[in-house]
Amino acid sequence: MGFQTIKFYQTGTYTVGNRLLLPDQRSVQAGESRSNSINSGHRACQGCGEALGARYAIDAAMAESDNRLIAVNATGCLEVFSTPYPESSWQVPWIHSVFGNAPAVATGIAAAMKVKGKKDVRVVAQGGDGGTTDIGFGCLSGMFERNDDVLYICYDNEAYMNTGVQRSSATPPAARTATTMPVGPEPGNPFGQGKNLPEIAMAHGIPYVATATVADLRDLEYKVKKAMKMHGARYIHLFVPCPLGWGTASSDTIRIARLAKESGLFPVFEAEHGEITGVLKIRRKVGVEEYLMPQKRFAHLFGSHSHPEMVIRIQEIADRNIRKYGLLDEEAA
Amino acid sequence: MIKPYAITLKPGTSLSNLTGTWRTERPVYLDRLPPCNNACPAGENVQGWLYHAESGDYEQAWRVLVEENPFPAVMGRVCYHPCEGQCNRGKLDSPVGINSVERFLGDEAIRRGWKFSLPPDSSGKKVLVVGAGPSGLSAAYHLARMGHEVEIQEAGPMAGGMMRFGIPKYRLPRDVLDAEVQRIVDLGVRLRLNSRVDNIAQGMQNFDAAFLAVGAHIAKRAFIPAGDATHVVDAVSLLRSMEGEEKPMLGRRVVVYGGGNTAIDVARTARRLGATDAIIVYRRTREKMSAHDFEIEEALQEGVMIKWLSAIRQAGEGQLTVEKMVLDDKGMPVPTGEFETMEADSLVLALGQDVDLSLLEGVPDLEIKNGVVQVSASMMTGYPGLFAGGDMVPSERNVTVAVGHGKKAARHIDAYLRGTSYEPHSKHELADYEKLNTWYYSDADKTVRPMLDIIRRQTSFDEVQGGLDETTALFEARRCLSCGNCFECDNCYGVCPDNAVIKLGPGKRFKFNYDYCKGCGLCAAECPCGAIKMVPEEI
Ligand SMILES: Cc1cc2nc3c(=O)[nH]c(=O)nc-3n(C[C@H](O)[C@H](O)[C@H](O)COP(=O)(O)OP(=O)(O)OC[C@H]3O[C@@H](n4cnc5c(N)ncnc54)[C@H](O)[C@@H]3O)c2cc1C
Ligand SMILES: Cc1ncc(C[n+]2csc(CCOP(=O)(O)OP(=O)(O)O)c2C)c(N)n1
Ligand code: SF4
Ligand SMILES: [Mg+2]
């Protein structure tokens, strides 16, 4: 697919920067002039994937829109840790909606800009998985259906983190949360369909849908920039590990995101008008255990009261993703 | 005006919230020791020069290289490259072709006529170097660069030692050697050829210090009763005569006795001189041979034959008597009493060399053990001011070790002349494979150097192994993982969720902003090359 092809530089082909690349081939994050949309001093936990993902995404959107950007933020960790009264970490025009209506507020701002003739001002809306897949779902679907000129970014940390790790419809099977305790014959979150929001977004036929993780910065920047070049409703679903809620080491945030992708549990792809146009292939395939084991929210699957049958079911999910999205190159298999 | 609650405070930036106070561990940048550097007997900063080669700045790469070793073009041909054996990339796909890039840089320097930077003002001290082999030349080079006046006295008619009179041309073309030797002479080193030193105590009288590097040139003998008619020569004399006008006559069937690199070189030379059969006879098995695998392989390709587990007992007219051997449980060969005969026009003994120590006679306080001169950690013999290195002191015998000794001795001689002592800086901790995050390196297999076609390898002394060209050398340099040393990939700067990494600009690396760093450790975990370490915060 059309991911930025990088000239073959052995040292650091996958790194954030690369001194051997021409300046215009370098990532936004490598530049000293990146906008640092969300600045130091925010109160996110150590190693927060959401804080990192938000800076990656909004900086790229800023770069693509010549810094003419307004960001709308649903209630959730990102909003709370960045703006404790009277401080703000945001270095972009930023507005807090409420928990469930960020897409609608963004729609309104986009409409206002249109009325005022400010064609160059672009709008992004952002929220957590709870705000997106649950309470904001209706507003979001409306925004899609009207094809409003908004890029919506969902930071998926797979639960309601801000209020103390309650289950959302994006919480994966078997995960322990405050509301899905590891008790009973099938501990943790029940196996079920959940809500696959990227696919639901695709079903709306909107111009652009993509998934990404904080482990593949160049892929993420490519997708945000591509989305910003387009108009109409666009949706990016960004996988952001949460050290506190998942029970992982703060230094493991990126590694965990990488394992989610490499195991096939989190497929990374992009789609235009409802059709998949590209997938990011698995580079070094791993079994799901490698992803699950470092996370305390899955601890009950292993150890003395282990549940190998549940691990097998999770592996089946990964295998299905690999088949369905074609995540493996023949050679890598 | 009475403001409602919640707008009484002025809005401000979160920068007033110094999250650095949350930290229990802090990241620090450090340089770790790359395994290649650690393995290099000449103490080259391999990672350091590869770094410049990666950006295509070959001259700078060469300059960093020759800080430690003045012979890159020679090294790129004859060094056994233990660096590659230790290279971390070997655990990923295959080691970086350090040796081929080194050769490329050496050849490039010769082609472009790069010169060493000129030495500083003279120190007024005079140092005698005995022997113009790699060790002596390396010492002379470093001493000259430190401002000392250096005179090399060499017994032979040309400089180079075993690089010229041992290693055959098909592995080291002489114009390459000449160019690198000349560059050292151009530094103002006085090279006196045909000047054998017979008595070092006398010889060094007009000097402030001396470095001895006379090598090991006396062929070891084995007792083999031989009739008058048998043509028996030793390997060292044979290879030496290859440098003369008249090529030695060995006949069609040549037997070489021994299992080291020298035996291999003799057999390959015999093939090129027209021997239809060149047979190496060795008392033990292939695994026990001290010759390197790649050399054995190349010899076999050229049609050299090897007879394992055999000892030569007698050399008669046109034939040899050979006894079959077996290995005991310690791997030592023991005779079986089974004999056979082999036809041979000549027999070459390649059984190793001893050091000619005659010039040391009368020097007090010297310690000689196992035929070699004992030296201290500073390469000084028991006699003050007299240093020694290379094949004549206890250690592995190869060009790279000899060059390393020369450098090390030069540093200590310099300190000795200044009345101080040289303290090498303590080694950085090792950047072993576990310190790397190899996710960030793309897959890239090693570039293979071209080899001369087999016919020319059997009939001429043309160089066997070719070099890399610019693109392949660049590719190879860029396979380096930069173990333990920041290569400014911007990962730390990118992955910090708190913007607590400050980028200092090209070549200046980064620093942490501890006002905001929360100590999550992401930068250290995602640093590809292991140049960041988490240390506990003092509380
Ligand atoms: C056939 C052969 C192949 C080899 N191949 C390799 C190889 O591929 N790679 C590798 O790394 N190593 C190789 N070696 C080993 C390597 O050549 C030696 O270890 C190295 O040259 C030793 O360096 P040196 O400076 O100590 O001594 P030498 O190179 O032996 O130099 C000593 C010099 O001192 C001179 N000299 C001796 N006595 C006196 C005196 N009294 N007065 C003045 N001058 C004197 C000699 O003429 C000579 O020039 C090979 C050796 C041989 C024999
Ligand atoms: C209408 C409403 N219901 C409940 C809340 C409480 N609340 C605030 S944030 C949050 C959870 C947010 O979860 P998510 O959207 O996944 O974002 P995260 O904090 O995980 O980033 C909840 C339930 C609220 N602010 N408003
Ligand atoms: S990858 Fe580079 S720095 Fe690391 S050991 Fe190999 S050559 Fe040396
Ligand atoms: Mg959430």
JSON list of N, CA and C and ligand atoms in Angstrom, two decimals, chain B residues 78-80 130-136 153-156 158 160-163 166-168 171 195-197 213-217 239-240 262 265 295 353 359 389-392 397-400 402, ligand 1:
[
{"chain": "B", "resi": 78, "resn": "VAL", "atom": "N", "xyz": [44.17, -8.71, 5.04]},
{"chain": "B", "resi": 78, "resn": "VAL", "atom": "CA", "xyz": [44.78, -9.81, 5.77]},
{"chain": "B", "resi": 78, "resn": "VAL", "atom": "C", "xyz": [44.29, -9.98, 7.21]},
{"chain": "B", "resi": 79, "resn": "CYS", "atom": "N", "xyz": [43.54, -8.99, 7.71]},
{"chain": "B", "resi": 79, "resn": "CYS", "atom": "CA", "xyz": [43.09, -9.12, 9.10]},
{"chain": "B", "resi": 79, "resn": "CYS", "atom": "C", "xyz": [42.10, -10.27, 9.22]},
{"chain": "B", "resi": 80, "resn": "TYR", "atom": "N", "xyz": [42.20, -11.01, 10.30]},
{"chain": "B", "resi": 80, "resn": "TYR", "atom": "CA", "xyz": [41.26, -12.13, 10.50]},
{"chain": "B", "resi": 80, "resn": "TYR", "atom": "C", "xyz": [39.93, -11.66, 11.11]},
{"chain": "B", "resi": 130, "resn": "VAL", "atom": "N", "xyz": [63.23, -1.07, 15.98]},
{"chain": "B", "resi": 130, "resn": "VAL", "atom": "CA", "xyz": [63.97, -2.13, 15.30]},
{"chain": "B", "resi": 130, "resn": "VAL", "atom": "C", "xyz": [62.98, -3.06, 14.61]},
{"chain": "B", "resi": 131, "resn": "GLY", "atom": "N", "xyz": [63.03, -3.06, 13.30]},
{"chain": "B", "resi": 131, "resn": "GLY", "atom": "CA", "xyz": [62.14, -3.93, 12.52]},
{"chain": "B", "resi": 131, "resn": "GLY", "atom": "C", "xyz": [61.00, -3.13, 11.90]},
{"chain": "B", "resi": 132, "resn": "ALA", "atom": "N", "xyz": [60.90, -3.22, 10.57]},
{"chain": "B", "resi": 132, "resn": "ALA", "atom": "CA", "xyz": [59.84, -2.49, 9.87]},
{"chain": "B", "resi": 132, "resn": "ALA", "atom": "C", "xyz": [58.71, -3.43, 9.47]},
{"chain": "B", "resi": 133, "resn": "GLY", "atom": "N", "xyz": [58.32, -4.31, 10.39]},
{"chain": "B", "resi": 133, "resn": "GLY", "atom": "CA", "xyz": [57.11, -5.10, 10.19]},
{"chain": "B", "resi": 133, "resn": "GLY", "atom": "C", "xyz": [55.92, -4.27, 10.66]},
{"chain": "B", "resi": 134, "resn": "PRO", "atom": "N", "xyz": [54.74, -4.86, 10.69]},
{"chain": "B", "resi": 134, "resn": "PRO", "atom": "CA", "xyz": [53.56, -4.10, 11.10]},
{"chain": "B", "resi": 134, "resn": "PRO", "atom": "C", "xyz": [53.69, -3.48, 12.49]},
{"chain": "B", "resi": 135, "resn": "SER", "atom": "N", "xyz": [54.31, -4.21, 13.39]},
{"chain": "B", "resi": 135, "resn": "SER", "atom": "CA", "xyz": [54.39, -3.69, 14.75]},
{"chain": "B", "resi": 135, "resn": "SER", "atom": "C", "xyz": [55.31, -2.47, 14.82]},
{"chain": "B", "resi": 136, "resn": "GLY", "atom": "N", "xyz": [56.49, -2.60, 14.22]},
{"chain": "B", "resi": 136, "resn": "GLY", "atom": "CA", "xyz": [57.43, -1.49, 14.22]},
{"chain": "B", "resi": 136, "resn": "GLY", "atom": "C", "xyz": [56.88, -0.28, 13.49]},
{"chain": "B", "resi": 153, "resn": "GLN", "atom": "N", "xyz": [65.27, 0.93, 12.07]},
{"chain": "B", "resi": 153, "resn": "GLN", "atom": "CA", "xyz": [66.37, 0.18, 11.47]},
{"chain": "B", "resi": 153, "resn": "GLN", "atom": "C", "xyz": [65.85, -1.20, 11.11]},
{"chain": "B", "resi": 154, "resn": "GLU", "atom": "N", "xyz": [65.97, -1.50, 9.85]},
{"chain": "B", "resi": 154, "resn": "GLU", "atom": "CA", "xyz": [65.39, -2.74, 9.31]},
{"chain": "B", "resi": 154, "resn": "GLU", "atom": "C", "xyz": [66.47, -3.56, 8.63]},
{"chain": "B", "resi": 155, "resn": "ALA", "atom": "N", "xyz": [66.52, -4.83, 8.99]},
{"chain": "B", "resi": 155, "resn": "ALA", "atom": "CA", "xyz": [67.56, -5.71, 8.44]},
{"chain": "B", "resi": 155, "resn": "ALA", "atom": "C", "xyz": [67.37, -5.97, 6.95]},
{"chain": "B", "resi": 156, "resn": "GLY", "atom": "N", "xyz": [66.12, -6.07, 6.55]},
{"chain": "B", "resi": 156, "resn": "GLY", "atom": "CA", "xyz": [65.84, -6.47, 5.18]},
{"chain": "B", "resi": 156, "resn": "GLY", "atom": "C", "xyz": [65.97, -5.32, 4.19]},
{"chain": "B", "resi": 158, "resn": "MET", "atom": "N", "xyz": [63.58, -4.26, 2.24]},
{"chain": "B", "resi": 158, "resn": "MET", "atom": "CA", "xyz": [62.34, -3.50, 2.08]},
{"chain": "B", "resi": 158, "resn": "MET", "atom": "C", "xyz": [61.52, -3.58, 3.37]},
{"chain": "B", "resi": 160, "resn": "GLY", "atom": "N", "xyz": [58.04, -3.86, 5.70]},
{"chain": "B", "resi": 160, "resn": "GLY", "atom": "CA", "xyz": [56.79, -4.63, 5.67]},
{"chain": "B", "resi": 160, "resn": "GLY", "atom": "C", "xyz": [56.85, -5.90, 6.52]},
{"chain": "B", "resi": 161, "resn": "GLY", "atom": "N", "xyz": [58.06, -6.41, 6.73]},
{"chain": "B", "resi": 161, "resn": "GLY", "atom": "CA", "xyz": [58.17, -7.64, 7.53]},
{"chain": "B", "resi": 161, "resn": "GLY", "atom": "C", "xyz": [57.41, -8.77, 6.86]},
{"chain": "B", "resi": 162, "resn": "MET", "atom": "N", "xyz": [56.72, -9.55, 7.66]},
{"chain": "B", "resi": 162, "resn": "MET", "atom": "CA", "xyz": [55.97, -10.69, 7.13]},
{"chain": "B", "resi": 162, "resn": "MET", "atom": "C", "xyz": [54.84, -10.28, 6.20]},
{"chain": "B", "resi": 163, "resn": "MET", "atom": "N", "xyz": [54.45, -8.99, 6.24]},
{"chain": "B", "resi": 163, "resn": "MET", "atom": "CA", "xyz": [53.43, -8.55, 5.28]},
{"chain": "B", "resi": 163, "resn": "MET", "atom": "C", "xyz": [53.97, -8.62, 3.85]},
{"chain": "B", "resi": 166, "resn": "GLY", "atom": "N", "xyz": [56.15, -12.78, 3.89]},
{"chain": "B", "resi": 166, "resn": "GLY", "atom": "CA", "xyz": [55.40, -13.96, 4.29]},
{"chain": "B", "resi": 166, "resn": "GLY", "atom": "C", "xyz": [54.10, -14.04, 3.49]},
{"chain": "B", "resi": 167, "resn": "ILE", "atom": "N", "xyz": [53.22, -13.11, 3.73]},
{"chain": "B", "resi": 167, "resn": "ILE", "atom": "CA", "xyz": [51.89, -13.14, 3.09]},
{"chain": "B", "resi": 167, "resn": "ILE", "atom": "C", "xyz": [52.04, -13.01, 1.58]},
{"chain": "B", "resi": 168, "resn": "PRO", "atom": "N", "xyz": [51.51, -13.98, 0.82]},
{"chain": "B", "resi": 168, "resn": "PRO", "atom": "CA", "xyz": [51.68, -13.94, -0.63]},
{"chain": "B", "resi": 168, "resn": "PRO", "atom": "C", "xyz": [50.92, -12.79, -1.29]},
{"chain": "B", "resi": 171, "resn": "ARG", "atom": "N", "xyz": [47.14, -12.42, -1.86]},
{"chain": "B", "resi": 171, "resn": "ARG", "atom": "CA", "xyz": [46.29, -11.93, -0.76]},
{"chain": "B", "resi": 171, "resn": "ARG", "atom": "C", "xyz": [46.58, -10.47, -0.44]},
{"chain": "B", "resi": 195, "resn": "SER", "atom": "N", "xyz": [69.77, -2.50, 7.50]},
{"chain": "B", "resi": 195, "resn": "SER", "atom": "CA", "xyz": [70.49, -2.08, 8.70]},
{"chain": "B", "resi": 195, "resn": "SER", "atom": "C", "xyz": [70.12, -2.99, 9.85]},
{"chain": "B", "resi": 196, "resn": "ARG", "atom": "N", "xyz": [70.73, -4.11, 9.88]},
{"chain": "B", "resi": 196, "resn": "ARG", "atom": "CA", "xyz": [70.44, -5.07, 10.93]},
{"chain": "B", "resi": 196, "resn": "ARG", "atom": "C", "xyz": [71.02, -4.58, 12.25]},
{"chain": "B", "resi": 197, "resn": "VAL", "atom": "N", "xyz": [70.25, -4.69, 13.32]},
{"chain": "B", "resi": 197, "resn": "VAL", "atom": "CA", "xyz": [70.75, -4.35, 14.64]},
{"chain": "B", "resi": 197, "resn": "VAL", "atom": "C", "xyz": [71.26, -5.65, 15.27]},
{"chain": "B", "resi": 213, "resn": "ALA", "atom": "N", "xyz": [60.73, -4.88, 17.44]},
{"chain": "B", "resi": 213, "resn": "ALA", "atom": "CA", "xyz": [59.68, -5.69, 16.81]},
{"chain": "B", "resi": 213, "resn": "ALA", "atom": "C", "xyz": [60.32, -6.47, 15.67]},
{"chain": "B", "resi": 214, "resn": "VAL", "atom": "N", "xyz": [61.11, -7.47, 16.04]},
{"chain": "B", "resi": 214, "resn": "VAL", "atom": "CA", "xyz": [61.88, -8.20, 15.04]},
{"chain": "B", "resi": 214, "resn": "VAL", "atom": "C", "xyz": [61.15, -9.43, 14.53]},
{"chain": "B", "resi": 215, "resn": "GLY", "atom": "N", "xyz": [59.95, -9.68, 15.05]},
{"chain": "B", "resi": 215, "resn": "GLY", "atom": "CA", "xyz": [59.16, -10.78, 14.53]},
{"chain": "B", "resi": 215, "resn": "GLY", "atom": "C", "xyz": [59.71, -12.14, 14.92]},
{"chain": "B", "resi": 216, "resn": "ALA", "atom": "N", "xyz": [59.24, -13.16, 14.24]},
{"chain": "B", "resi": 216, "resn": "ALA", "atom": "CA", "xyz": [59.69, -14.53, 14.48]},
{"chain": "B", "resi": 216, "resn": "ALA", "atom": "C", "xyz": [60.00, -15.13, 13.12]},
{"chain": "B", "resi": 217, "resn": "HIS", "atom": "N", "xyz": [61.28, -15.25, 12.85]},
{"chain": "B", "resi": 217, "resn": "HIS", "atom": "CA", "xyz": [61.68, -15.61, 11.48]},
{"chain": "B", "resi": 217, "resn": "HIS", "atom": "C", "xyz": [62.45, -16.91, 11.35]},
{"chain": "B", "resi": 239, "resn": "LEU", "atom": "N", "xyz": [58.80, -18.54, 1.08]},
{"chain": "B", "resi": 239, "resn": "LEU", "atom": "CA", "xyz": [57.94, -17.39, 0.82]},
{"chain": "B", "resi": 239, "resn": "LEU", "atom": "C", "xyz": [58.78, -16.13, 0.63]},
{"chain": "B", "resi": 240, "resn": "ARG", "atom": "N", "xyz": [59.87, -16.05, 1.39]},
{"chain": "B", "resi": 240, "resn": "ARG", "atom": "CA", "xyz": [60.76, -14.91, 1.25]},
{"chain": "B", "resi": 240, "resn": "ARG", "atom": "C", "xyz": [61.35, -14.86, -0.16]},
{"chain": "B", "resi": 262, "resn": "THR", "atom": "N", "xyz": [50.39, -20.62, 7.38]},
{"chain": "B", "resi": 262, "resn": "THR", "atom": "CA", "xyz": [51.58, -20.59, 6.54]},
{"chain": "B", "resi": 262, "resn": "THR", "atom": "C", "xyz": [51.60, -21.80, 5.60]},
{"chain": "B", "resi": 265, "resn": "ASP", "atom": "N", "xyz": [49.33, -21.07, 2.79]},
{"chain": "B", "resi": 265, "resn": "ASP", "atom": "CA", "xyz": [49.90, -20.11, 1.84]},
{"chain": "B", "resi": 265, "resn": "ASP", "atom": "C", "xyz": [50.96, -20.76, 0.97]},
{"chain": "B", "resi": 295, "resn": "GLU", "atom": "N", "xyz": [40.42, -19.94, 4.80]},
{"chain": "B", "resi": 295, "resn": "GLU", "atom": "CA", "xyz": [41.65, -20.16, 4.05]},
{"chain": "B", "resi": 295, "resn": "GLU", "atom": "C", "xyz": [41.75, -21.60, 3.56]},
{"chain": "B", "resi": 353, "resn": "GLN", "atom": "N", "xyz": [57.48, -20.66, 13.63]},
{"chain": "B", "resi": 353, "resn": "GLN", "atom": "CA", "xyz": [58.72, -19.91, 13.68]},
{"chain": "B", "resi": 353, "resn": "GLN", "atom": "C", "xyz": [59.13, -19.56, 15.11]},
{"chain": "B", "resi": 359, "resn": "LEU", "atom": "N", "xyz": [70.09, -10.40, 19.18]},
{"chain": "B", "resi": 359, "resn": "LEU", "atom": "CA", "xyz": [70.43, -8.99, 19.38]},
{"chain": "B", "resi": 359, "resn": "LEU", "atom": "C", "xyz": [70.23, -8.55, 20.83]},
{"chain": "B", "resi": 389, "resn": "GLY", "atom": "N", "xyz": [57.22, -5.65, 21.01]},
{"chain": "B", "resi": 389, "resn": "GLY", "atom": "CA", "xyz": [55.86, -6.08, 20.63]},
{"chain": "B", "resi": 389, "resn": "GLY", "atom": "C", "xyz": [55.87, -6.92, 19.38]},
{"chain": "B", "resi": 390, "resn": "GLY", "atom": "N", "xyz": [54.68, -7.34, 18.98]},
{"chain": "B", "resi": 390, "resn": "GLY", "atom": "CA", "xyz": [54.54, -8.16, 17.78]},
{"chain": "B", "resi": 390, "resn": "GLY", "atom": "C", "xyz": [54.83, -9.62, 18.06]},
{"chain": "B", "resi": 391, "resn": "ASP", "atom": "N", "xyz": [55.29, -10.32, 17.05]},
{"chain": "B", "resi": 391, "resn": "ASP", "atom": "CA", "xyz": [55.49, -11.76, 17.15]},
{"chain": "B", "resi": 391, "resn": "ASP", "atom": "C", "xyz": [56.53, -12.16, 18.18]},
{"chain": "B", "resi": 392, "resn": "MET", "atom": "N", "xyz": [57.38, -11.23, 18.62]},
{"chain": "B", "resi": 392, "resn": "MET", "atom": "CA", "xyz": [58.46, -11.60, 19.53]},
{"chain": "B", "resi": 392, "resn": "MET", "atom": "C", "xyz": [58.05, -11.58, 21.00]},
{"chain": "B", "resi": 397, "resn": "ARG", "atom": "N", "xyz": [49.85, -14.43, 17.08]},
{"chain": "B", "resi": 397, "resn": "ARG", "atom": "CA", "xyz": [50.71, -13.86, 16.05]},
{"chain": "B", "resi": 397, "resn": "ARG", "atom": "C", "xyz": [49.92, -13.53, 14.81]},
{"chain": "B", "resi": 398, "resn": "ASN", "atom": "N", "xyz": [49.58, -12.26, 14.69]},
{"chain": "B", "resi": 398, "resn": "ASN", "atom": "CA", "xyz": [49.01, -11.81, 13.43]},
{"chain": "B", "resi": 398, "resn": "ASN", "atom": "C", "xyz": [49.24, -10.31, 13.27]},
{"chain": "B", "resi": 399, "resn": "VAL", "atom": "N", "xyz": [48.95, -9.82, 12.09]},
{"chain": "B", "resi": 399, "resn": "VAL", "atom": "CA", "xyz": [49.27, -8.43, 11.76]},
{"chain": "B", "resi": 399, "resn": "VAL", "atom": "C", "xyz": [48.53, -7.47, 12.68]},
{"chain": "B", "resi": 400, "resn": "THR", "atom": "N", "xyz": [47.27, -7.77, 12.95]},
{"chain": "B", "resi": 400, "resn": "THR", "atom": "CA", "xyz": [46.46, -6.84, 13.72]},
{"chain": "B", "resi": 400, "resn": "THR", "atom": "C", "xyz": [46.96, -6.73, 15.16]},
{"chain": "B", "resi": 402, "resn": "ALA", "atom": "N", "xyz": [49.98, -7.28, 16.07]},
{"chain": "B", "resi": 402, "resn": "ALA", "atom": "CA", "xyz": [51.26, -6.57, 15.98]},
{"chain": "B", "resi": 402, "resn": "ALA", "atom": "C", "xyz": [51.04, -5.06, 15.89]},
{"chain": "C", "resi": 1, "resn": "LIG", "atom": "C1", "xyz": [53.08, -16.96, 5.51]},
{"chain": "C", "resi": 1, "resn": "LIG", "atom": "C2", "xyz": [52.47, -16.11, 6.54]},
{"chain": "C", "resi": 1, "resn": "LIG", "atom": "C3", "xyz": [51.20, -15.63, 6.31]},
{"chain": "C", "resi": 1, "resn": "LIG", "atom": "C4", "xyz": [50.60, -14.83, 7.25]},
{"chain": "C", "resi": 1, "resn": "LIG", "atom": "N1", "xyz": [49.35, -14.37, 7.00]},
{"chain": "C", "resi": 1, "resn": "LIG", "atom": "C5", "xyz": [48.80, -13.56, 7.88]},
{"chain": "C", "resi": 1, "resn": "LIG", "atom": "C6", "xyz": [47.52, -13.00, 7.63]},
{"chain": "C", "resi": 1, "resn": "LIG", "atom": "O1", "xyz": [46.90, -13.27, 6.60]},
{"chain": "C", "resi": 1, "resn": "LIG", "atom": "N2", "xyz": [46.99, -12.17, 8.53]},
{"chain": "C", "resi": 1, "resn": "LIG", "atom": "C7", "xyz": [47.64, -11.83, 9.67]},
{"chain": "C", "resi": 1, "resn": "LIG", "atom": "O2", "xyz": [47.11, -11.04, 10.45]},
{"chain": "C", "resi": 1, "resn": "LIG", "atom": "N3", "xyz": [48.83, -12.33, 9.96]},
{"chain": "C", "resi": 1, "resn": "LIG", "atom": "C8", "xyz": [49.45, -13.18, 9.09]},
{"chain": "C", "resi": 1, "resn": "LIG", "atom": "N4", "xyz": [50.67, -13.68, 9.38]},
{"chain": "C", "resi": 1, "resn": "LIG", "atom": "C9", "xyz": [51.34, -13.31, 10.64]},
{"chain": "C", "resi": 1, "resn": "LIG", "atom": "C10", "xyz": [51.89, -11.90, 10.54]},
{"chain": "C", "resi": 1, "resn": "LIG", "atom": "O3", "xyz": [52.52, -11.70, 9.33]},
{"chain": "C", "resi": 1, "resn": "LIG", "atom": "C11", "xyz": [52.84, -11.61, 11.68]},
{"chain": "C", "resi": 1, "resn": "LIG", "atom": "O4", "xyz": [52.21, -11.93, 12.90]},
{"chain": "C", "resi": 1, "resn": "LIG", "atom": "C12", "xyz": [53.25, -10.15, 11.73]},
{"chain": "C", "resi": 1, "resn": "LIG", "atom": "O5", "xyz": [53.83, -9.75, 10.53]},
{"chain": "C", "resi": 1, "resn": "LIG", "atom": "C13", "xyz": [54.20, -9.89, 12.89]},
{"chain": "C", "resi": 1, "resn": "LIG", "atom": "O6", "xyz": [54.62, -8.58, 12.85]},
{"chain": "C", "resi": 1, "resn": "LIG", "atom": "P1", "xyz": [55.98, -8.09, 13.53]},
{"chain": "C", "resi": 1, "resn": "LIG", "atom": "O7", "xyz": [56.07, -6.65, 13.24]},
{"chain": "C", "resi": 1, "resn": "LIG", "atom": "O8", "xyz": [56.00, -8.54, 14.91]},
{"chain": "C", "resi": 1, "resn": "LIG", "atom": "O9", "xyz": [57.10, -8.93, 12.80]},
{"chain": "C", "resi": 1, "resn": "LIG", "atom": "P2", "xyz": [57.49, -9.08, 11.29]},
{"chain": "C", "resi": 1, "resn": "LIG", "atom": "O10", "xyz": [56.38, -8.82, 10.38]},
{"chain": "C", "resi": 1, "resn": "LIG", "atom": "O11", "xyz": [58.08, -10.41, 11.22]},
{"chain": "C", "resi": 1, "resn": "LIG", "atom": "O12", "xyz": [58.57, -7.96, 11.05]},
{"chain": "C", "resi": 1, "resn": "LIG", "atom": "C14", "xyz": [59.81, -7.98, 11.72]},
{"chain": "C", "resi": 1, "resn": "LIG", "atom": "C15", "xyz": [60.79, -7.15, 10.93]},
{"chain": "C", "resi": 1, "resn": "LIG", "atom": "O13", "xyz": [61.96, -7.02, 11.68]},
{"chain": "C", "resi": 1, "resn": "LIG", "atom": "C16", "xyz": [63.08, -7.20, 10.86]},
{"chain": "C", "resi": 1, "resn": "LIG", "atom": "N5", "xyz": [64.20, -7.64, 11.69]},
{"chain": "C", "resi": 1, "resn": "LIG", "atom": "C17", "xyz": [64.37, -8.86, 12.27]},
{"chain": "C", "resi": 1, "resn": "LIG", "atom": "N6", "xyz": [65.49, -8.86, 13.00]},
{"chain": "C", "resi": 1, "resn": "LIG", "atom": "C18", "xyz": [66.05, -7.66, 12.89]},
{"chain": "C", "resi": 1, "resn": "LIG", "atom": "C19", "xyz": [67.21, -7.05, 13.40]},
{"chain": "C", "resi": 1, "resn": "LIG", "atom": "N7", "xyz": [68.03, -7.70, 14.21]},
{"chain": "C", "resi": 1, "resn": "LIG", "atom": "N8", "xyz": [67.51, -5.77, 13.06]},
{"chain": "C", "resi": 1, "resn": "LIG", "atom": "C20", "xyz": [66.68, -5.07, 12.24]},
{"chain": "C", "resi": 1, "resn": "LIG", "atom": "N9", "xyz": [65.55, -5.61, 11.74]},
{"chain": "C", "resi": 1, "resn": "LIG", "atom": "C21", "xyz": [65.26, -6.87, 12.05]},
{"chain": "C", "resi": 1, "resn": "LIG", "atom": "C22", "xyz": [62.62, -8.20, 9.85]},
{"chain": "C", "resi": 1, "resn": "LIG", "atom": "O14", "xyz": [63.40, -8.12, 8.66]},
{"chain": "C", "resi": 1, "resn": "LIG", "atom": "C23", "xyz": [61.20, -7.78, 9.62]},
{"chain": "C", "resi": 1, "resn": "LIG", "atom": "O15", "xyz": [61.07, -6.83, 8.60]},
{"chain": "C", "resi": 1, "resn": "LIG", "atom": "C24", "xyz": [51.29, -14.49, 8.45]},
{"chain": "C", "resi": 1, "resn": "LIG", "atom": "C25", "xyz": [52.56, -14.96, 8.66]},
{"chain": "C", "resi": 1, "resn": "LIG", "atom": "C26", "xyz": [53.15, -15.76, 7.71]},
{"chain": "C", "resi": 1, "resn": "LIG", "atom": "C27", "xyz": [54.50, -16.26, 7.97]}
]
